[in-house]
Coordinates of C-alpha atoms in Angstrom, one line a residue:
X27 CA -58.8 36.9 -27.6
X28 CA -58.3 35.2 -24.2
X29 CA -54.8 35.2 -22.8
X30 CA -52.9 32.0 -22.9
X31 CA -52.3 30.1 -19.7
X32 CA -48.8 30.5 -18.2
X33 CA -46.5 27.6 -18.8
X34 CA -46.4 26.7 -15.1
X35 CA -50.2 26.5 -15.0
X36 CA -50.2 24.3 -18.0
X37 CA -47.7 22.0 -16.5
X38 CA -49.6 21.8 -13.3
X39 CA -52.8 21.0 -15.2
X40 CA -51.1 18.3 -17.3
X41 CA -49.5 16.7 -14.2
X42 CA -52.8 16.7 -12.2
X43 CA -53.5 13.3 -10.9
X44 CA -50.0 12.1 -11.3
X45 CA -48.0 11.1 -8.1
X46 CA -45.9 13.9 -6.6
X47 CA -42.3 13.9 -7.7
X48 CA -39.8 13.3 -4.9
X49 CA -36.9 15.8 -4.6
X50 CA -33.5 14.5 -5.5
X51 CA -31.6 13.2 -2.5
X52 CA -29.1 15.5 -1.0
X53 CA -25.5 14.4 -1.2
X54 CA -23.9 13.6 2.2
X55 CA -22.0 16.5 3.7
X56 CA -18.2 16.4 3.1
X57 CA -16.0 16.5 6.2
X58 CA -14.6 19.8 7.0
X59 CA -11.0 20.1 5.9
X60 CA -8.2 22.5 7.0
X61 CA -8.1 24.0 3.5
X62 CA -11.8 24.9 3.5
X63 CA -11.7 26.3 7.0
X64 CA -8.5 28.3 6.5
X65 CA -10.1 31.6 5.6
X66 CA -12.2 31.4 8.8
X67 CA -9.1 30.8 10.9
X68 CA -7.2 33.6 9.1
X69 CA -9.8 36.2 9.8
X70 CA -10.4 35.0 13.4
X71 CA -6.7 35.1 14.1
X72 CA -6.4 38.6 12.6
X73 CA -9.3 39.9 14.7
X74 CA -8.0 38.4 17.9
X75 CA -4.5 39.7 17.1
X76 CA -5.9 43.2 16.7
X77 CA -7.8 43.0 20.0
X78 CA -4.6 41.7 21.7
X79 CA -2.7 44.7 20.4
X80 CA -5.3 47.2 21.5
X81 CA -5.9 45.8 25.0
X82 CA -3.4 45.5 27.8
X83 CA -1.8 42.1 28.4
X84 CA -4.1 39.4 29.7
X85 CA -1.7 38.2 32.3
X86 CA 0.3 40.3 34.8
X87 CA 4.1 40.3 34.8
X88 CA 4.3 37.2 37.0
X89 CA 7.2 34.8 36.4
X90 CA 5.6 31.8 38.2
X91 CA 4.4 29.1 35.8
X92 CA 0.8 28.1 35.7
X93 CA -0.1 24.9 37.5
X94 CA -0.5 21.8 35.3
X95 CA -4.1 20.7 34.5
X96 CA -5.2 17.7 36.6
X97 CA -5.3 15.3 33.7
X98 CA -1.7 16.2 32.6
X99 CA -0.5 16.1 36.2
X100 CA -1.9 12.6 36.7
X101 CA -0.3 11.4 33.5
X102 CA 3.1 12.9 34.5
X103 CA 2.8 11.1 37.9
X104 CA 2.2 7.8 36.2
X105 CA 5.4 7.8 34.2
X106 CA 9.1 8.9 34.6
X107 CA 11.8 10.5 32.6
X108 CA 14.5 8.0 31.4
X109 CA 18.0 9.2 31.9
X110 CA 19.7 8.4 28.6
X111 CA 23.2 9.1 27.5
X112 CA 24.0 10.8 25.2
X113 CA 20.4 11.4 24.3
X114 CA 18.3 13.8 26.4
X115 CA 15.8 12.3 28.9
X116 CA 12.7 10.8 27.4
X117 CA 9.4 10.5 29.2
X118 CA 8.0 7.0 29.3
X119 CA 4.9 5.6 30.8
X120 CA 4.2 1.9 31.3
X121 CA 1.0 0.0 32.2
X122 CA 1.5 -3.6 33.4
X123 CA -1.2 -6.2 33.4
X124 CA -2.3 -8.0 36.5
X125 CA -1.2 -11.5 37.2
X126 CA 2.6 -11.0 37.0
X127 CA 3.0 -13.7 34.3
X128 CA 4.6 -13.2 30.9
X129 CA 2.7 -10.8 28.6
X130 CA 3.1 -9.5 25.1
X131 CA 4.8 -6.1 25.1
X132 CA 3.6 -3.1 23.1
X133 CA 5.6 0.1 22.6
X134 CA 3.7 3.2 21.3
X135 CA 5.5 6.1 19.6
X136 CA 3.0 9.1 19.4
X137 CA 3.0 11.4 16.4
X138 CA 3.8 15.1 16.2
X139 CA 2.6 17.0 19.3
X140 CA 0.2 14.1 20.3
X141 CA 2.5 12.8 23.1
X142 CA 2.0 9.8 25.3
X143 CA -0.8 11.7 27.1
X144 CA -3.1 11.2 24.1
X145 CA -2.7 7.4 24.5
X146 CA -3.4 7.2 28.2
X147 CA -6.7 5.4 27.8
X148 CA -5.4 3.0 25.1
X149 CA -2.5 2.1 27.5
X150 CA -4.9 1.4 30.3
X151 CA -7.3 -0.6 28.1
X152 CA -4.4 -2.7 26.7
X153 CA -3.2 -3.6 30.2
X154 CA -6.7 -4.7 31.1
X155 CA -6.5 -7.1 28.1
X156 CA -3.3 -8.7 29.4
X157 CA -0.8 -6.6 27.4
X158 CA 2.2 -4.8 28.8
X159 CA 1.7 -1.4 27.2
X160 CA 4.3 1.4 27.1
X161 CA 4.4 4.8 25.4
X162 CA 7.5 6.9 24.7
X163 CA 7.6 10.6 24.0
X164 CA 10.1 11.4 21.2
X165 CA 12.8 14.0 21.9
X166 CA 11.4 17.5 22.5
X167 CA 7.7 16.3 22.3
X168 CA 5.0 15.4 24.8
X169 CA 6.7 15.5 28.2
X170 CA 10.2 14.7 27.0
X171 CA 13.0 17.2 27.4
X172 CA 14.0 19.4 24.6
X173 CA 17.4 18.5 23.1
X174 CA 20.1 21.1 23.7
X175 CA 20.8 23.4 20.8
X176 CA 23.9 22.5 18.9
X177 CA 26.7 25.0 19.5
X178 CA 27.8 27.2 16.6
X179 CA 30.9 25.9 14.9
X180 CA 34.1 27.7 15.9
X181 CA 35.7 29.7 13.1
X182 CA 39.1 31.5 13.0
X183 CA 38.9 35.3 12.8
X184 CA 41.4 36.7 10.3
X185 CA 41.4 40.1 12.0
X186 CA 42.1 38.6 15.4
X187 CA 45.1 36.6 14.1
X188 CA 46.5 39.8 12.5
X189 CA 46.1 41.6 15.7
X190 CA 47.7 38.8 17.8
X191 CA 50.6 37.9 15.5
X192 CA 51.2 41.0 13.5
X193 CA 51.3 41.8 9.8
X194 CA 54.9 40.7 9.2
X195 CA 54.1 37.2 10.5
X196 CA 52.4 36.6 7.1
X197 CA 55.7 37.1 5.2
X198 CA 57.6 34.8 7.5
X199 CA 55.0 32.1 7.3
X200 CA 54.9 32.4 3.5
X201 CA 58.7 32.0 3.2
X202 CA 58.9 29.1 5.6
X203 CA 55.9 27.0 4.5
X204 CA 54.8 28.5 1.1
X205 CA 51.2 28.8 2.4
X206 CA 49.2 32.0 2.7
X207 CA 48.3 32.5 6.3
X208 CA 45.2 34.2 7.8
X209 CA 42.8 32.0 5.7
X210 CA 39.5 31.3 7.3
X211 CA 38.8 27.6 7.6
X212 CA 35.5 26.4 6.1
X213 CA 32.7 26.0 8.5
X214 CA 32.1 22.5 9.8
X215 CA 28.9 20.7 8.6
X216 CA 26.1 21.2 10.9
X217 CA 25.4 18.4 13.4
X218 CA 22.4 16.2 12.6
X219 CA 19.1 17.3 14.2
X220 CA 18.1 15.2 17.2
X221 CA 14.7 15.2 15.7
X222 CA 15.8 13.5 12.5
X223 CA 14.5 10.0 12.1
X224 CA 17.9 8.3 12.5
X225 CA 18.7 10.3 15.6
X226 CA 15.2 9.7 17.1
X227 CA 15.5 6.0 16.4
X228 CA 18.8 5.8 18.2
X229 CA 17.2 7.5 21.3
X230 CA 14.3 5.0 21.1
X231 CA 16.8 2.1 21.0
X232 CA 18.4 3.4 24.2
X233 CA 15.0 3.9 25.8
X234 CA 13.9 0.3 24.9
X235 CA 17.0 -1.0 26.5
X236 CA 16.5 1.1 29.6
X237 CA 12.8 -0.1 29.9
X238 CA 13.8 -3.7 29.3
X239 CA 10.7 -4.4 27.1
X240 CA 12.4 -5.8 24.0
X241 CA 11.2 -7.5 21.9
X242 CA 8.2 -5.2 21.3
X243 CA 5.1 -5.0 19.1
X244 CA 5.7 -1.5 17.8
X245 CA 2.8 1.0 17.3
X246 CA 3.6 4.0 15.2
X247 CA 1.2 7.0 15.1
X248 CA 1.2 9.8 12.6
X249 CA 4.6 11.3 12.0
X250 CA 6.5 8.7 14.2
X251 CA 6.5 6.4 11.1
X252 CA 10.0 7.4 9.9
X253 CA 11.6 7.1 13.3
X254 CA 9.9 3.8 14.0
X255 CA 10.8 2.4 10.7
X256 CA 14.5 3.4 11.2
X257 CA 14.4 1.7 14.6
X258 CA 13.0 -1.5 13.2
X259 CA 15.6 -1.5 10.4
X260 CA 18.5 -1.0 12.8
X261 CA 17.1 -3.4 15.5
X262 CA 15.3 -6.1 13.6
X263 CA 15.4 -8.5 16.5
X264 CA 13.7 -6.0 18.9
X265 CA 10.5 -5.8 16.9
X266 CA 7.9 -8.5 16.6
X267 CA 5.2 -6.7 14.7
X268 CA 4.3 -3.2 13.6
X269 CA 1.0 -1.3 13.7
X270 CA 0.5 2.0 11.8
X271 CA -2.2 4.3 13.1
X272 CA -2.8 7.0 10.4
X273 CA 0.9 7.1 10.0
X274 CA 2.6 9.4 7.5
X275 CA 5.8 11.2 6.9
X276 CA 4.5 14.1 4.8
X277 CA 1.1 15.0 6.2
X278 CA 1.1 15.2 10.0
X279 CA -2.2 15.9 11.6
X280 CA -1.0 18.7 13.9
X281 CA -0.5 22.0 12.1
X282 CA 3.0 22.9 13.4
X283 CA 3.4 25.5 10.6
X284 CA 0.9 27.7 12.5
X285 CA 3.2 27.8 15.5
X286 CA 6.2 28.7 13.4
X287 CA 4.6 32.1 12.7
X288 CA 5.8 34.2 15.6
X289 CA 2.7 36.3 16.5
X290 CA 0.1 33.8 15.4
X291 CA 1.7 30.8 17.0
X292 CA 2.0 32.6 20.4
X293 CA -1.5 33.8 20.2
X294 CA -3.0 30.3 19.5
X295 CA -1.0 28.8 22.3
X296 CA -2.0 31.6 24.6
X297 CA -5.8 31.5 24.0
X298 CA -7.4 28.2 25.0
X299 CA -10.3 28.5 22.7
X300 CA -8.1 29.0 19.6
X301 CA -5.9 26.1 20.5
X302 CA -8.9 23.8 21.2
X303 CA -10.5 24.8 17.9
X304 CA -7.4 24.2 15.9
X305 CA -6.8 20.7 17.4
X306 CA -10.4 19.8 16.9
X307 CA -10.2 20.9 13.3
X308 CA -7.0 19.1 12.5
X309 CA -6.6 16.2 14.8
X310 CA -9.7 15.0 16.8
X311 CA -13.1 16.5 16.4
X312 CA -14.4 15.0 19.6
X313 CA -11.6 16.3 21.8
X314 CA -13.0 17.7 25.1
X315 CA -12.0 21.0 26.7
X316 CA -10.0 19.3 29.5
X317 CA -8.0 17.2 27.2
X318 CA -7.3 20.1 24.9
X319 CA -6.1 22.2 27.8
X320 CA -3.8 19.4 28.9
X321 CA -2.3 19.3 25.4
X322 CA -1.9 23.0 25.4
X323 CA -0.1 22.9 28.8
X324 CA 2.2 20.2 27.5
X325 CA 3.2 22.4 24.5
X326 CA 3.8 25.3 26.9
X327 CA 6.7 23.4 28.6
X328 CA 10.2 24.8 28.2
X329 CA 11.3 24.3 24.6
X330 CA 8.4 22.1 23.7
X331 CA 6.8 24.3 21.1
X332 CA 10.1 24.8 19.4
X333 CA 10.7 21.1 19.6
X334 CA 7.5 20.3 17.8
X335 CA 8.5 22.9 15.1
X336 CA 12.0 21.4 14.7
X337 CA 10.5 17.9 14.6
X338 CA 8.2 19.0 11.8
X339 CA 11.0 20.6 9.8
X340 CA 13.2 17.5 10.3
X341 CA 10.6 15.1 8.8
X342 CA 12.0 12.9 6.1
X343 CA 9.7 13.6 3.1
X344 CA 11.7 11.4 0.9
X345 CA 10.9 8.3 2.9
X346 CA 9.1 5.6 0.8
X347 CA 7.1 3.0 2.7
X348 CA 7.2 0.4 -0.1
X349 CA 11.0 0.7 -0.5
X350 CA 11.5 0.4 3.2
X351 CA 9.3 -2.7 3.3
X352 CA 11.6 -4.5 0.9
X353 CA 14.8 -3.2 2.3
X354 CA 15.6 -6.4 4.2
X355 CA 14.3 -9.9 4.8
X356 CA 13.6 -9.1 8.5
X357 CA 11.5 -6.1 7.5
X358 CA 9.8 -7.8 4.6
X359 CA 8.4 -10.6 6.8
X360 CA 7.4 -8.4 9.7
X361 CA 3.7 -8.7 10.5
X362 CA 2.0 -5.4 9.9
X363 CA -1.4 -3.9 10.5
X364 CA -2.7 -0.4 9.3
X365 CA -5.4 1.4 11.1
X366 CA -6.8 4.3 9.1
X367 CA -9.6 6.8 9.5
X368 CA -12.5 6.1 7.2
X369 CA -14.5 9.2 8.2
X370 CA -12.0 12.1 8.3
X371 CA -12.0 13.3 4.6
X372 CA -11.9 12.0 1.0
X373 CA -8.3 13.2 0.7
X374 CA -7.2 11.2 3.8
X375 CA -9.0 8.1 2.5
X376 CA -7.0 8.5 -0.7
X377 CA -3.8 8.6 1.4
X378 CA -4.8 5.4 3.0
X379 CA -5.1 3.8 -0.5
X380 CA -1.5 4.7 -1.2
X381 CA -0.5 2.9 2.0
X382 CA -2.5 -0.1 0.9
X383 CA -0.6 0.0 -2.4
X384 CA 2.8 0.2 -0.6
X385 CA 1.9 -2.6 1.9
X386 CA -0.2 -5.0 0.0
X387 CA 0.4 -7.8 2.5
X388 CA -0.5 -5.8 5.6
X389 CA -3.8 -6.1 7.3
X390 CA -5.8 -2.9 6.7
X391 CA -8.7 -1.8 8.9
X392 CA -10.7 1.4 8.7
X393 CA -11.5 2.9 12.2
X394 CA -14.3 5.3 13.0
X395 CA -12.1 8.0 14.7
X396 CA -10.2 11.0 13.4
X397 CA -6.5 11.6 12.9
X398 CA -5.9 11.1 16.6
X399 CA -8.2 8.1 17.1
X400 CA -6.6 7.4 20.5
X401 CA -8.6 10.3 21.8
X402 CA -11.8 9.7 19.7
X403 CA -12.2 5.9 19.8
X404 CA -9.7 4.5 22.4
X405 CA -11.7 1.3 23.0
X406 CA -11.9 0.5 19.3
X407 CA -8.1 1.1 18.7
X408 CA -7.0 -0.8 21.8
X409 CA -9.2 -3.8 20.8
X410 CA -7.7 -3.9 17.3
X411 CA -4.2 -3.6 18.7
X412 CA -4.7 -6.3 21.3
X413 CA -6.2 -8.8 18.9
X414 CA -3.5 -8.3 16.3
X415 CA -0.7 -8.6 19.0
X416 CA -2.3 -11.8 20.3
X417 CA -2.6 -13.3 16.8
X418 CA 1.0 -12.4 16.1
X419 CA 2.2 -14.1 19.2
X420 CA 0.1 -17.2 18.3
X421 CA 1.6 -17.3 14.8
X422 CA 5.1 -17.2 16.2
X423 CA 4.4 -20.2 18.4
X424 CA 3.2 -18.3 21.5
X425 CA 6.7 -17.6 22.8
X426 CA 6.8 -14.6 25.1
X427 CA 10.3 -13.8 26.1

């Protein structure tokens, strides 16, 4: 009895003469997220840490600081540190348009660790479009000075009082006043963090007064949302419009938590390749080596890394954008535009939809850059801001004070 044909052969024979079946289309690749790449970074950091422990130190015991990269040095020369009291000095850079006539004024508050350096091209492009553009580094970030640490509250020492006054002083005090001496006073409540939104907003208000740029069209990037919103609420007459660039109070692009881990944070900040890879993964995929080195050098300034960490810890996670929008008539009628990355990740697009729900009357535009679009697509971002500012000025009657 002849053997039966295999099923595959039978299928091939039955389909002979039929058109070839096209393979199903491949789904588009999903953008790489921090969560999916976390094991890679964990193993890479562990391997580099082991090598760093086994090998001698990379740099000799020299105390002289490394020279600033040319890009960062040029940006530093284009701005100045504002001497504010009582706030620490804040670094500000201003680009003025040609012509000398009145021009709309834009103030940019960069997000966590981005700094005004990341907006250098946006500032230049805005000024070429006839806009006076300024950027301000929040306390302890970018090129601004780190706020001084709050002194520990003074407390009375019971043992010291007994040694100074003697044991029998207690009985005399008890008889005369009826109070028990040598009681420690409760510790005073800690002073508010200079990185908290209200404190940062107060520093911004003093900086705006020092710069003389009010009223401004406010541009808030990333984690600067809470501080900028607090500034707008406290100074409604100083803000003409507000633009949010991938702004959030709970999900900043820069992974400050990495730098809060003592060994890992120092390692990433010390090795340029690790720092560049981390920023590309989390903030801007198209960031060049020179730009990444400038950002790394900025974070290596005195107290800057700790300032970024403290600003991250002081973020107001209870801030509700919709509630803030309806908090006052001035805020409710403030013209607003939201620029959001439409190519970063599905999760980030979902976050943008939440912003749309909270600000239904705001103009919403997807851009083609990443979480730091000022580095990726500076021309696109500057054009959108300039057009929105111009239309806001025309809607208000074209009055430029």
